[in-house]
Amino acid sequence: MLQKLVAPLLLLVSYSSTITAQDTQSSSRSSWPSCSARTQHLSDPPYQDYFYSDCHVDAQAVVTSPLPGSDLSIIKPRFLVAWPAGNSGVCTLFQPQSGKAGSLAIELVNSTLGAPLGPVYSKSKCKGSANPIVGVEGVLSFNDSAELPTAILGSVRNIRDFTEGGYLSPIIQAGINVTKFQKTGAQISRLWLDNVTTTTFTLVPWKNNHNHIQIDNTTLRFGAGLYRFSASFNYPQLTQLTPSQLLNEQSQSLAKQHQETVSSLSFFSYTEKLLAGGWRFLTYFGRDSMISALLLQPVLSSSAVEVVIGAALERVNRRDGSVSHEETIGDYATYVNLQNGIASTAAGFTYQMIDTDYYLPILMARYFNSSPNRITPLLDTKAGSINVDNLNLTWGDLSYATASKIMNITAAFEQNQTVDNLLTLKPGQNAGQWRDSPYGLANGRIPFDVNCALAPAALYAISSLAAKPSVYPNNSMTQTWAAIAAQRAKIWEDKTLQFFQYNMTTETAVARLAQYTSKSTFYDGPTNGDSVSNYSTDGMIIDYGLAINSPTTPEVIPITHTDTAFRHYLLNATDDEQLTTFINASANAILRPFPAGLSTPIGVVVANPALSNNNDFIGGFTNTAYHGTVVWSWQLALTAKGFERQLERCHGSSNVTDIPSSITNATAIPQFCSNNGVYTALKTAYNRLWDIIEDNSQQLESEVWSWTYSGGKNGTAKDFKFSPLGASGGTESDVRQLWSLTFLSVTRNKSFS
Ligand SMILES: *[C@@H]1O[C@H](CO)[C@@H](O)[C@H](O)[C@H]1NC(C)=O
Ligand SMILES: *[C@@H]1O[C@H](CO)[C@@H](O)[C@H](O)[C@H]1NC(C)=O
Ligand SMILES: *[C@@H]1O[C@H](CO)[C@@H](O)[C@H](O)[C@H]1NC(C)=O
Ligand SMILES: *[C@@H]1O[C@H](CO)[C@@H](O)[C@H](O)[C@H]1NC(C)=O
Ligand SMILES: *[C@@H]1O[C@H](CO)[C@@H](O)[C@H](O)[C@H]1NC(C)=O
Ligand SMILES: *[C@@H]1O[C@H](CO)[C@@H](O)[C@H](O)[C@H]1NC(C)=O
Ligand SMILES: *[C@@H]1O[C@H](CO)[C@@H](O)[C@H](O)[C@H]1NC(C)=O
Ligand SMILES: *[C@@H]1O[C@H](CO)[C@@H](O)[C@H](O)[C@H]1NC(C)=O
Ligand SMILES: *[C@@H]1O[C@H](CO)[C@@H](O)[C@H](O)[C@H]1NC(C)=O
Ligand SMILES: *[C@@H]1O[C@H](CO)[C@@H](O)[C@H](O)[C@H]1NC(C)=O
Ligand SMILES: *[C@@H]1O[C@H](CO)[C@@H](O)[C@H](O)[C@H]1NC(C)=O
Ligand SMILES: *[C@@H]1O[C@H](CO)[C@@H](O)[C@H](O)[C@H]1NC(C)=O
């Protein structure tokens, strides 16, 4: 209904010259010429996302407009522009002058300025800044009279502090300057804390002599109609990688076959770093970029993989070897420095995660195995261009620091396989791996993925790297690493899983499912208890907890999850008895439909507390929790690839292995392959998963999504409906996320059908 009110206004707009300004020719995308624009429109109601890149600027614009049925306490009219450069942006929050929630709709429409976005570019006149003023402009349509009381200009981090936490920083907002602009319009600007950069947002009536914008202190008021906006800033820009630079020789054709996906990947790929997702994470994230590079490695160019490895090395903490989780750049870096009493624009780096360290040697080993001639050029690179703290070091020095850290903290468990010697979250942190929301691990401190998959895989990788000349400095310590790390890896591979295993009889499981469905606030459908006996082991459900509570209270947290996929993907375990049980359990968790297992028609959920018999877990892991009974695209990719790798082992299809076979029998055919029940479960789970992935292909490139159920006790699959996570009160999802683009290289292997 709201949409219809807006539509007639479009007729007023002239489209005539828009096409020439835009490069909409697919053929020129793979190697774009000088300064033609690359644009993409993605509809993700109630969000509309527009991407714009040319040789001067890269921008993402997001229009939020309430729809019939939207939760109006969450979905409000909003217009936002985000730039990767400095992780910067503008967020404008509109409201209807009538005060009636839901009555104001906004839309970005095509115009002579762009279709719908056009470029802003001019040489800077600002004192002290050599950077040109760059940005985007276009025409916004308002169906009703509106006001703009709040604008946030500067860092996307300040915008997220508001959109995710309701916090408006007084220091940032105090800089907001609202003035008249071009007689009938208004300009909102803010000088950054660096005293050099200015972000500017202007709004002017478009092709209309009657409307004019009233300024009341810092609030703008204006009538229904069309308004030209411009959002710009003067800050150094990044250099985007073109599809042909991103993809390896064999994969160039993907740029045409999957034009939209490759275009998104390109938007996230720059010579300095890959970005995690848009609009919320247009910046470096170690885990996201390294997982993406691992899964995408079959299609990525060497330069793209080196960008990821280099970005991680550059940001390593030289003192303890930790790999950075996230960088703090742009205005937010100055803001954080100011909070610490320092007047400086220097970037900051966070190290609170414990998983990120391990991805680095794993990725380096995979890359250097295939490109040994790149070891020296890459590791000789001088550090410090981004992280000034690392001046005077090389990337090789930093790689050594990380390996040394991993060797140090994994040593104790080799000596003594106790729960005390497992890897725990850092003190004072309630997150440390990819489930990094406050309750993502149900307060557990010893995560499954880090202990059962990442640590052993990283140790094998260090062993393989140490065996190559010139990766690590040659000293008495590193001389023994090739052998020690491999031996230790085997112990971590074989002796960690048992700590996370738990079980219950099928009767107990069925009883818990009945309780769960009666308590759940969002699911009142069938328990699917019958699947419990079909997909179990000798009358037992065997499963592996999401985490262990803590070294002093070492209870397993009995939440079913998809992190088992890390182990399938990263390790070719050789303890046959353990492997057979583990493969059976993780395949069964996919084969059992929710709530008995992880599969819903809308996707495989990343966590399910239904069998936990624990009200805190059930209350904390819902369909609105960021890491609850919700679907993450990249976890689908990881699970698919993990199952595929294990299936491949049964067919001796490959001698390719990252693990030195002198240490393991990883190239031998494992016993589960000849266990008909377990092999069939794995193959069936692989195909069930791919059916679900294909059924949800519309969502696959977004970050995370949720679902609703409305079928009651006798409901069926058709009663599950897709629901955006942000629209139902959870965290707003990114419309595109780097690691959700990994389906470019993760595809269904038909030989396992
Ligand atoms: C706006 O222009 C784009 C690019 O030419 C086109 O794909 C889109 O359909 C246009 N939108 C409308 C509403 O006409
Ligand atoms: C506010 O903006 C106006 C117009 O651009 C400018 O002249 C003025 O210096 C700005 N004031 C502050 C405090 O930034
Ligand atoms: C910006 O200017 C103010 C006022 O002169 C000063 O206090 C502050 O330290 C400057 N900021 C930086 C990052 O240099
Ligand atoms: C203008 O708005 C600011 C910030 O909301 C407020 O502190 C100030 O008192 C207002 N001034 C007037 C004249 O209303
Ligand atoms: C780097 O080396 C130079 C010259 O030796 C020295 O002045 C500087 O302090 C060093 N920087 C760091 C971060 O160690
Ligand atoms: C690892 O331990 C060795 C020996 O105690 C020490 O020299 C080194 O600094 C440690 N490395 C890291 C990164 O903590
Ligand atoms: C292993 O750890 C246990 C429990 O902390 C401790 O009692 C035992 O002495 C340790 N053994 C060795 C050889 O360190
Ligand atoms: C179930 O768990 C109990 C307690 O940890 C353990 O003793 C038993 O061996 C397990 N059974 C199976 C089949 O894993
Ligand atoms: C694996 O390698 C061995 C020894 O190099 C070779 O004999 C065998 O044919 C290879 N197997 C496959 C499936 O390539
Ligand atoms: C595990 O085996 C599969 C199939 O042989 C292979 O593709 C994969 O590279 C191996 N993984 C590791 C970590 O060695
Ligand atoms: C590899 O397999 C052989 C034969 O099954 C066995 O004798 C040997 O102990 C295994 N080696 C390792 C390191 O597990
Ligand atoms: C569900 O199905 C059962 C058996 O077919 C029937 O007795 C019951 O009335 C149905 N319940 C609802 C709520 O439709």
PDB file of N, CA, C and O in Angstrom, residues 95-96 180 191 394 421 501 532 587 616 627 679 681 719 731 733 745:
ATOM      1  N   GLN A  95      11.128  10.913   9.797  1.00  0.00           N
ATOM      2  CA  GLN A  95       9.845  10.528  10.394  1.00  0.00           C
ATOM      3  C   GLN A  95       8.735  11.367   9.772  1.00  0.00           C
ATOM      4  O   GLN A  95       8.977  12.456   9.246  1.00  0.00           O
ATOM      5  N   PRO A  96       7.496  10.825   9.765  1.00  0.00           N
ATOM      6  CA  PRO A  96       6.397  11.579   9.165  1.00  0.00           C
ATOM      7  C   PRO A  96       6.050  12.781  10.030  1.00  0.00           C
ATOM      8  O   PRO A  96       6.049  12.676  11.265  1.00  0.00           O
ATOM      9  N   LYS A 180      21.379  26.482   5.522  1.00  0.00           N
ATOM     10  CA  LYS A 180      20.604  26.586   4.289  1.00  0.00           C
ATOM     11  C   LYS A 180      21.488  26.229   3.112  1.00  0.00           C
ATOM     12  O   LYS A 180      22.701  26.455   3.132  1.00  0.00           O
ATOM     13  N   LEU A 191      32.628  18.205  10.409  1.00  0.00           N
ATOM     14  CA  LEU A 191      34.089  18.082  10.309  1.00  0.00           C
ATOM     15  C   LEU A 191      34.502  16.931  11.220  1.00  0.00           C
ATOM     16  O   LEU A 191      34.122  16.888  12.388  1.00  0.00           O
ATOM     17  N   THR A 394      58.916  -7.179   8.912  1.00  0.00           N
ATOM     18  CA  THR A 394      58.381  -7.669   7.636  1.00  0.00           C
ATOM     19  C   THR A 394      57.157  -8.532   7.940  1.00  0.00           C
ATOM     20  O   THR A 394      56.951  -8.967   9.084  1.00  0.00           O
ATOM     21  N   ASN A 421      43.793 -27.750  29.794  1.00  0.00           N
ATOM     22  CA  ASN A 421      44.750 -27.414  28.739  1.00  0.00           C
ATOM     23  C   ASN A 421      44.093 -27.160  27.392  1.00  0.00           C
ATOM     24  O   ASN A 421      44.783 -26.955  26.394  1.00  0.00           O
ATOM     25  N   GLN A 501      31.793 -34.547  23.598  1.00  0.00           N
ATOM     26  CA  GLN A 501      30.736 -35.519  23.276  1.00  0.00           C
ATOM     27  C   GLN A 501      29.749 -35.648  24.431  1.00  0.00           C
ATOM     28  O   GLN A 501      30.128 -35.609  25.598  1.00  0.00           O
ATOM     29  N   VAL A 532      14.105 -39.004  15.456  1.00  0.00           N
ATOM     30  CA  VAL A 532      15.146 -39.281  16.443  1.00  0.00           C
ATOM     31  C   VAL A 532      15.588 -40.738  16.361  1.00  0.00           C
ATOM     32  O   VAL A 532      16.790 -41.034  16.346  1.00  0.00           O
ATOM     33  N   ALA A 587      26.061 -36.022  10.433  1.00  0.00           N
ATOM     34  CA  ALA A 587      25.115 -36.246   9.328  1.00  0.00           C
ATOM     35  C   ALA A 587      23.691 -36.342   9.878  1.00  0.00           C
ATOM     36  O   ALA A 587      22.759 -35.747   9.339  1.00  0.00           O
ATOM     37  N   ASP A 616      17.551 -21.493  29.967  1.00  0.00           N
ATOM     38  CA  ASP A 616      18.388 -20.362  29.552  1.00  0.00           C
ATOM     39  C   ASP A 616      18.816 -20.525  28.097  1.00  0.00           C
ATOM     40  O   ASP A 616      18.789 -19.572  27.319  1.00  0.00           O
ATOM     41  N   HIS A 627      23.005 -15.609  16.606  1.00  0.00           N
ATOM     42  CA  HIS A 627      23.590 -16.936  16.417  1.00  0.00           C
ATOM     43  C   HIS A 627      22.664 -18.011  16.982  1.00  0.00           C
ATOM     44  O   HIS A 627      23.112 -19.016  17.532  1.00  0.00           O
ATOM     45  N   TYR A 679      28.000 -44.342   5.931  1.00  0.00           N
ATOM     46  CA  TYR A 679      28.290 -43.758   4.618  1.00  0.00           C
ATOM     47  C   TYR A 679      27.005 -43.227   3.975  1.00  0.00           C
ATOM     48  O   TYR A 679      26.975 -42.116   3.429  1.00  0.00           O
ATOM     49  N   ALA A 681      24.256 -42.303   5.528  1.00  0.00           N
ATOM     50  CA  ALA A 681      23.810 -41.114   6.267  1.00  0.00           C
ATOM     51  C   ALA A 681      24.567 -39.876   5.765  1.00  0.00           C
ATOM     52  O   ALA A 681      23.964 -38.818   5.520  1.00  0.00           O
ATOM     53  N   ASP A 719       4.618 -24.311   6.054  1.00  0.00           N
ATOM     54  CA  ASP A 719       4.302 -23.342   7.107  1.00  0.00           C
ATOM     55  C   ASP A 719       5.529 -22.582   7.607  1.00  0.00           C
ATOM     56  O   ASP A 719       5.416 -21.688   8.433  1.00  0.00           O
ATOM     57  N   THR A 731      19.422  -8.519  14.891  1.00  0.00           N
ATOM     58  CA  THR A 731      20.367  -7.590  14.290  1.00  0.00           C
ATOM     59  C   THR A 731      20.105  -7.504  12.792  1.00  0.00           C
ATOM     60  O   THR A 731      19.862  -8.512  12.147  1.00  0.00           O
ATOM     61  N   SER A 733      20.654  -7.615   9.033  1.00  0.00           N
ATOM     62  CA  SER A 733      21.614  -8.402   8.263  1.00  0.00           C
ATOM     63  C   SER A 733      22.222  -7.561   7.148  1.00  0.00           C
ATOM     64  O   SER A 733      21.619  -6.610   6.676  1.00  0.00           O
ATOM     65  N   SER A 745      32.480 -20.992  -5.601  1.00  0.00           N
ATOM     66  CA  SER A 745      33.363 -22.149  -5.769  1.00  0.00           C
ATOM     67  C   SER A 745      32.850 -23.389  -5.046  1.00  0.00           C
ATOM     68  O   SER A 745      33.324 -24.483  -5.303  1.00  0.00           O
TER      69      SER A 745
END
